[in-house]
CSV table of C-alpha atoms in Angstrom, one decimal:
chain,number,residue,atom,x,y,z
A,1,UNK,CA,-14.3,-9.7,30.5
A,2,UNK,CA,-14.8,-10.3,26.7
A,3,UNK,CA,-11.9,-11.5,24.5
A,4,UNK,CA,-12.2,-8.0,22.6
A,5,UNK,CA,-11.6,-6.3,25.8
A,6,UNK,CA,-8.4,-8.1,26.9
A,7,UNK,CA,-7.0,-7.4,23.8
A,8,UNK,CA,-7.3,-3.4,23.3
A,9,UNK,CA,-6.7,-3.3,27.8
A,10,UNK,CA,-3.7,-5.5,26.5
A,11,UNK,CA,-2.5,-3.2,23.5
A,12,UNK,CA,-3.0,-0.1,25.8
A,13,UNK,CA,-0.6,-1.8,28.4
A,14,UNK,CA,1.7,-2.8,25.5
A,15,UNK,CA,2.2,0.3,23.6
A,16,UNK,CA,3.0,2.1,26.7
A,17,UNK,CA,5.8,-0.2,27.6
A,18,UNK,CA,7.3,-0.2,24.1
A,19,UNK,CA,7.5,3.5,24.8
A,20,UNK,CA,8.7,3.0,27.9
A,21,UNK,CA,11.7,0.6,26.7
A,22,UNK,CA,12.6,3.4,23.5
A,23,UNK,CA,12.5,5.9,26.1
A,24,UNK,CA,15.0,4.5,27.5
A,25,UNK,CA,17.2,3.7,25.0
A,26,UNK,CA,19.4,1.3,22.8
A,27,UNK,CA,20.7,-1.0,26.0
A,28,UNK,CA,17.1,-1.2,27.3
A,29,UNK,CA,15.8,-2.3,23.6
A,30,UNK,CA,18.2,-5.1,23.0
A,31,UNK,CA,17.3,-6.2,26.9
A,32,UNK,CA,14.1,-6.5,26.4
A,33,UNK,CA,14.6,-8.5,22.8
A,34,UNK,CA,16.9,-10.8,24.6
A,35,UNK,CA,13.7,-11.6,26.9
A,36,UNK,CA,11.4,-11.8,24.1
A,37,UNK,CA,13.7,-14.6,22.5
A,38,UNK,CA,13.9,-16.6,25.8
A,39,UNK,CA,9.9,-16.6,25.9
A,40,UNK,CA,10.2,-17.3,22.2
A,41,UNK,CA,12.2,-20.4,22.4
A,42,UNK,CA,9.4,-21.4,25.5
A,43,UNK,CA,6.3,-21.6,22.7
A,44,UNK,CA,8.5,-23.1,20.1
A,45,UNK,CA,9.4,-25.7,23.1
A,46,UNK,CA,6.0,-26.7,24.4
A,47,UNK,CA,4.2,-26.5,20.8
A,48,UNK,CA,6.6,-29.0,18.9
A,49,UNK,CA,6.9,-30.9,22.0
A,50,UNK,CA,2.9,-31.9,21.4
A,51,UNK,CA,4.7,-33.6,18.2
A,52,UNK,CA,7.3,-35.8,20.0
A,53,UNK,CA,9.8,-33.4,19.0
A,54,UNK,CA,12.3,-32.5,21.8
A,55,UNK,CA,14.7,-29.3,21.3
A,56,UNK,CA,17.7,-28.9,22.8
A,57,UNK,CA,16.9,-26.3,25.1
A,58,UNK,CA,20.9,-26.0,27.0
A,59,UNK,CA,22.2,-24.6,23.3
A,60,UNK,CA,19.4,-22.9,22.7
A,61,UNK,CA,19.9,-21.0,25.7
A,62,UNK,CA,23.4,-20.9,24.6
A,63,UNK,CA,22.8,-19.0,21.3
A,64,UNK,CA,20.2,-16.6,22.8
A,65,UNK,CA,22.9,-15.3,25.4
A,66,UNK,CA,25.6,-15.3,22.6
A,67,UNK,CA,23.4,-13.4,20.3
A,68,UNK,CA,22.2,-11.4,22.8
A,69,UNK,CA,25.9,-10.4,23.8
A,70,UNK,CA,27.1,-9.9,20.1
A,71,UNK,CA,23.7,-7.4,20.0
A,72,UNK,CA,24.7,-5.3,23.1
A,73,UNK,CA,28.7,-5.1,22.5
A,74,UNK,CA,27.8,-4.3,18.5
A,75,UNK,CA,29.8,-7.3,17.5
A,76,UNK,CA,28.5,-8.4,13.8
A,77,UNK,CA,25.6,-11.4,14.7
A,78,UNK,CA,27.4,-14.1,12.4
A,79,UNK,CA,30.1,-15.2,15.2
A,80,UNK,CA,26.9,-16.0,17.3
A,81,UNK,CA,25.4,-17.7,14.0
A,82,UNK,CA,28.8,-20.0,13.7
A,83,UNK,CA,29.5,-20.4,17.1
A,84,UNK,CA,25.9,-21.9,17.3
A,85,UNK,CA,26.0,-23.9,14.3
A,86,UNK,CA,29.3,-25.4,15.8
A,87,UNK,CA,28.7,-26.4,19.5
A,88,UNK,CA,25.0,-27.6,18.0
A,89,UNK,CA,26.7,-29.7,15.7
A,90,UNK,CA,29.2,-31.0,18.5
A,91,UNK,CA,26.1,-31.9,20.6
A,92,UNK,CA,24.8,-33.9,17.8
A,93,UNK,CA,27.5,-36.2,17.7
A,94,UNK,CA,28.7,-36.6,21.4
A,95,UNK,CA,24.7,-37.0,22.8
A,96,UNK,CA,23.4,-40.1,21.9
A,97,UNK,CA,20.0,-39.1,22.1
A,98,UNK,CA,20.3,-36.1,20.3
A,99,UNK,CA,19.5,-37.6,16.9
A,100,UNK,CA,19.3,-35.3,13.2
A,101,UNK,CA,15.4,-34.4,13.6
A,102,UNK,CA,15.9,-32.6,17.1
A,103,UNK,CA,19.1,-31.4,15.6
A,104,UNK,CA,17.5,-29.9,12.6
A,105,UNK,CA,14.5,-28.4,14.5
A,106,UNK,CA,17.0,-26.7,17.2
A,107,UNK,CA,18.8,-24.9,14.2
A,108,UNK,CA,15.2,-24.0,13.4
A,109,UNK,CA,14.2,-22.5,16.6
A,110,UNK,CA,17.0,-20.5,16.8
A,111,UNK,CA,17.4,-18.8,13.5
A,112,UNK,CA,13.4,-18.4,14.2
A,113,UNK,CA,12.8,-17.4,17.1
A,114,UNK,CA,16.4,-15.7,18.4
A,115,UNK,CA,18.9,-14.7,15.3
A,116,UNK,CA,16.1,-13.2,13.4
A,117,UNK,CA,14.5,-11.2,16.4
A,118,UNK,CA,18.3,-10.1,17.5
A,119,UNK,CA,19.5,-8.7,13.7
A,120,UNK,CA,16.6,-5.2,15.2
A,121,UNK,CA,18.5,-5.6,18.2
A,122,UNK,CA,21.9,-5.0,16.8
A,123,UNK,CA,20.3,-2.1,14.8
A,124,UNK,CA,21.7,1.1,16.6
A,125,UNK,CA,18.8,3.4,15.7
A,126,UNK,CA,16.2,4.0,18.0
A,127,UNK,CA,14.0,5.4,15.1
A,128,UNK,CA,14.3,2.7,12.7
A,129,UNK,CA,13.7,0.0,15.4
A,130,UNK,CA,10.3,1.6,15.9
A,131,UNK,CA,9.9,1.7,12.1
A,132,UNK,CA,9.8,-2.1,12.1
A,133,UNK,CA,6.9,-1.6,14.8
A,134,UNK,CA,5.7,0.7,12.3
A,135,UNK,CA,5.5,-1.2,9.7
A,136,UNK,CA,4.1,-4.0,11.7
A,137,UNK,CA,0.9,-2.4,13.7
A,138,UNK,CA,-0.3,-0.6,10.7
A,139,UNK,CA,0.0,-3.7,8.6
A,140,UNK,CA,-2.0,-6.3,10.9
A,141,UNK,CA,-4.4,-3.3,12.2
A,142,UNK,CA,-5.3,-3.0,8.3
A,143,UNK,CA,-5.4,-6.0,7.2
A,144,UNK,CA,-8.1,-7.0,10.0
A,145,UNK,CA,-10.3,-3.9,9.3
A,146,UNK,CA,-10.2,-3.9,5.7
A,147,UNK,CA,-10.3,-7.3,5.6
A,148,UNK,CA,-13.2,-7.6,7.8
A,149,UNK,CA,-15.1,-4.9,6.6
A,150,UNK,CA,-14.2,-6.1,2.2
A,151,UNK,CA,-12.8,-9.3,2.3
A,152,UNK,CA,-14.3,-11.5,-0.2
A,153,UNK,CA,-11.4,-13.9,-1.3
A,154,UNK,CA,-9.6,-16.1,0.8
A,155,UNK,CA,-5.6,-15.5,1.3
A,156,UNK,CA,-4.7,-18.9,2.0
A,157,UNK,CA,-7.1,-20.6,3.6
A,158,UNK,CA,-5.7,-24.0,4.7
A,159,UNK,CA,-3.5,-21.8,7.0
A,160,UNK,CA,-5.7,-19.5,8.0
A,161,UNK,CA,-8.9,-19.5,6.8
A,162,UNK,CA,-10.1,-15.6,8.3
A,163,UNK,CA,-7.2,-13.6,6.5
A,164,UNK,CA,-8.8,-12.0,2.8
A,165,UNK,CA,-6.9,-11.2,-0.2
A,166,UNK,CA,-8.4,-7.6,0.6
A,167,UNK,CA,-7.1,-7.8,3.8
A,168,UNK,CA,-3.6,-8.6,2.7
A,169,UNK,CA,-3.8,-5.4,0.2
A,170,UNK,CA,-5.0,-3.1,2.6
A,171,UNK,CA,-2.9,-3.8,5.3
A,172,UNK,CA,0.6,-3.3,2.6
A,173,UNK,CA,-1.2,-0.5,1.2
A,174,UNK,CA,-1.8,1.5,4.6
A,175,UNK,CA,1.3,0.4,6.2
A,176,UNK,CA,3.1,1.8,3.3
A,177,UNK,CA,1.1,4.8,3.3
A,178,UNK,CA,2.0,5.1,7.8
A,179,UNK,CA,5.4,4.6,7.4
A,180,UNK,CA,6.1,6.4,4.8
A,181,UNK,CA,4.4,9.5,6.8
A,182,UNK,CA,6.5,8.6,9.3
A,183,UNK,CA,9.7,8.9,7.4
A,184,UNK,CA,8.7,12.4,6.1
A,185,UNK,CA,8.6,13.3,9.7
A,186,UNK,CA,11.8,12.1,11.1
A,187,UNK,CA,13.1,13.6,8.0
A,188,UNK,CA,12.1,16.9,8.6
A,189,UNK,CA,15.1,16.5,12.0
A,190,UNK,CA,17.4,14.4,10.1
A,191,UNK,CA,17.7,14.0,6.5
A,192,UNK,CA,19.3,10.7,6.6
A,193,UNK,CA,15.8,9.3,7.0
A,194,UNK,CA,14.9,11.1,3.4
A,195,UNK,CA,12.1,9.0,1.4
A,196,UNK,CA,13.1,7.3,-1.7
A,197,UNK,CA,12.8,4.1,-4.2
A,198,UNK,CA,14.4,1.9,-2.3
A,199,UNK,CA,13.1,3.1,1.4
A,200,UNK,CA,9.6,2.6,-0.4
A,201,UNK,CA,10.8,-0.7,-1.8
A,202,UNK,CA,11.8,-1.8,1.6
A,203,UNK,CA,8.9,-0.8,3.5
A,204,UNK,CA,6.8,-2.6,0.7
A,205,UNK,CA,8.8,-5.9,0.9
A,206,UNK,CA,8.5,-5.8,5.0
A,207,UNK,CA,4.6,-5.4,5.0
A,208,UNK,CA,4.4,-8.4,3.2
A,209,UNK,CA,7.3,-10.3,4.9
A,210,UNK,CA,5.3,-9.3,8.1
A,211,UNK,CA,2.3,-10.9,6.5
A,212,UNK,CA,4.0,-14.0,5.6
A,213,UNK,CA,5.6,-13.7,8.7
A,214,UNK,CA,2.2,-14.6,10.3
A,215,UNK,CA,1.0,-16.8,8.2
A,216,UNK,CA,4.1,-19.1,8.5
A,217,UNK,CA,3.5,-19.1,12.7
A,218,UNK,CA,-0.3,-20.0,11.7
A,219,UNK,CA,1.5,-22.7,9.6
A,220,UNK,CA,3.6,-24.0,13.0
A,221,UNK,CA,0.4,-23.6,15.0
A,222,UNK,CA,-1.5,-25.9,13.0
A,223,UNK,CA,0.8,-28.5,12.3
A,224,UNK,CA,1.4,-28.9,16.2
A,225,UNK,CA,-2.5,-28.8,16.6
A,226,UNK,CA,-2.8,-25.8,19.1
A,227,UNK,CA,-4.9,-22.2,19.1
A,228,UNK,CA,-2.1,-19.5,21.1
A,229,UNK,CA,1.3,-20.6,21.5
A,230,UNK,CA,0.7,-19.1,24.9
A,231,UNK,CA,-1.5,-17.3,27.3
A,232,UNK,CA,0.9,-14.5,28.2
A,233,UNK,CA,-1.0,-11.9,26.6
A,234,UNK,CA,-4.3,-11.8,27.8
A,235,UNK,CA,-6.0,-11.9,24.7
A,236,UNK,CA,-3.5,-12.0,22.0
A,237,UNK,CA,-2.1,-15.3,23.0
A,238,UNK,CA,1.8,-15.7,23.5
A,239,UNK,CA,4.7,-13.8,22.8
A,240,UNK,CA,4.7,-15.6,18.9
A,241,UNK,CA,1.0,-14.9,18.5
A,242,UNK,CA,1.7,-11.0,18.8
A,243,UNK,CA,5.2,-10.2,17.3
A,244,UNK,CA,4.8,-13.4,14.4
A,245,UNK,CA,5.3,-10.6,11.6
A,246,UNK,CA,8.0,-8.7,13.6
A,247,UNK,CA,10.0,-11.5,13.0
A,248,UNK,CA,9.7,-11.4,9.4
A,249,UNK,CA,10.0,-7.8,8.8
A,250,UNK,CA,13.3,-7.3,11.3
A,251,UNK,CA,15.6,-8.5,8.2
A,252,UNK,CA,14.3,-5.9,5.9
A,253,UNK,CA,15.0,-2.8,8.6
A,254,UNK,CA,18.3,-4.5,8.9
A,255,UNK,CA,18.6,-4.4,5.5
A,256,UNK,CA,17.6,-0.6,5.2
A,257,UNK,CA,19.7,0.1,8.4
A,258,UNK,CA,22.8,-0.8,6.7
A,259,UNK,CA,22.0,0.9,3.4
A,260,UNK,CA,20.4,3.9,4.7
């Protein structure tokens, strides 16, 4: 089966478990985010370990349960955060082989690939947690076709030498375009969701987060020297490879959830 084939039998599968999980709600959502961290804190694991580096996976485990239970009992994400930060800290002192490099890329991997994840989790709005998807899809889908199809003028290559300046545009331009439609819809049943500046401001700066997003695990990828930080999604790659932007844009939804 060609690679191009594993990836849309992959995205088929995909999208109709995402809409499965939102289906069945809030509980199911943050469930299924807690998972994605675990698998999260796997790639960050075996791709820095090809660099000598060596997490501390016990409090990492640690702050994805914490986080994860802050996220499900709606308890504000910065007792996890501290709580972290403070047994991590403990460990560095007490473990004698736990020196300030691990220490520092543990912190790392957490506020990477858990708190950041966890702050759509503790977002108790179906429809805005599928706005970050949203915002995400239509971005990367965009990017690749108008950058494939226009793109001239490399982003930044020594990252990733196949993303376009074009690419980048078009993807920002269409997401915005997407969710924005999308807005106007769930606006016409709720006018909480009503389009304005700052929604439009938001759903600009996440589209570009996103991409960054991206770029930054391309980044990670190269400085450990490998291709897919997994082979989970036949395909795509790992759990990183796919949600990379997700990442980057859950801050900004948190931002608009609180705002909104």
């Amino acid at each position: 089966m060609k690679d191009l084939q594993k990836r849309v039998i992959t995205g088929i599968l995909g999208i109709l478990l995402l809409i499965l999980i939102f289906y069945l709600g809030i509980n199911a959502i943050k469930i299924s985010i807690f998972l994605l961290t675990l698998e999260n804190v796997r790639e960050i694991y075996n791709a820095l370990h090809n660099k000598g580096i060596k997490l501390c996976l016990p409090v990492l485990f640690f702050g994805a349960i914490i986080t994860f239970l802050c996220s499900f009992f709606d308890k504000n994400l910065i007792y996890s955060l501290v709580l972290f930060f403070i047994i991590n800290s403990c460990l560095l002192v007490l473990l004698e082989n736990y020196d300030i490099s691990n220490y520092a890329y543990t912190s790392f991997t957490y506020f990477y690939a858990i708190f950041l994840l966890n702050l759509l989790g503790s977002i108790d709005d179906i429809y805005l947690i599928i706005s970050a998807f949203v915002i995400s899809f239509s971005t990367d889908t965009f990017a690749y076709f108008v950058g494939s199809t226009f793109g001239k003028h490399k982003l930044i290559e020594r990252v990733s030498p196949n993303k376009s300046v074009e690419g980048a545009i078009g993807g920002t331009f269409f997401s915005l375009v997407i969710t924005t439609i999308y807005f106007v819809i769930l606006n016409r049943y709720n006018d909480i969701y009503s389009i304005n500046a700052f929604v439009v401001l938001i759903i600009f700066l996440a589209s570009i987060s996103g991409q960054f997003g991206d770029l930054f695990a391309s980044k990670i990828k190269r400085y450990t020297g490998i291709k897919d930080y997994a082979q989970v999604l036949p395909g795509h790659g790992g759990i990183l490879d796919r949600f990379d932007s997700l990442i980057f844009i859950s801050p900004f939804v948190f931002i608009l959830y609180n705002f909104i």
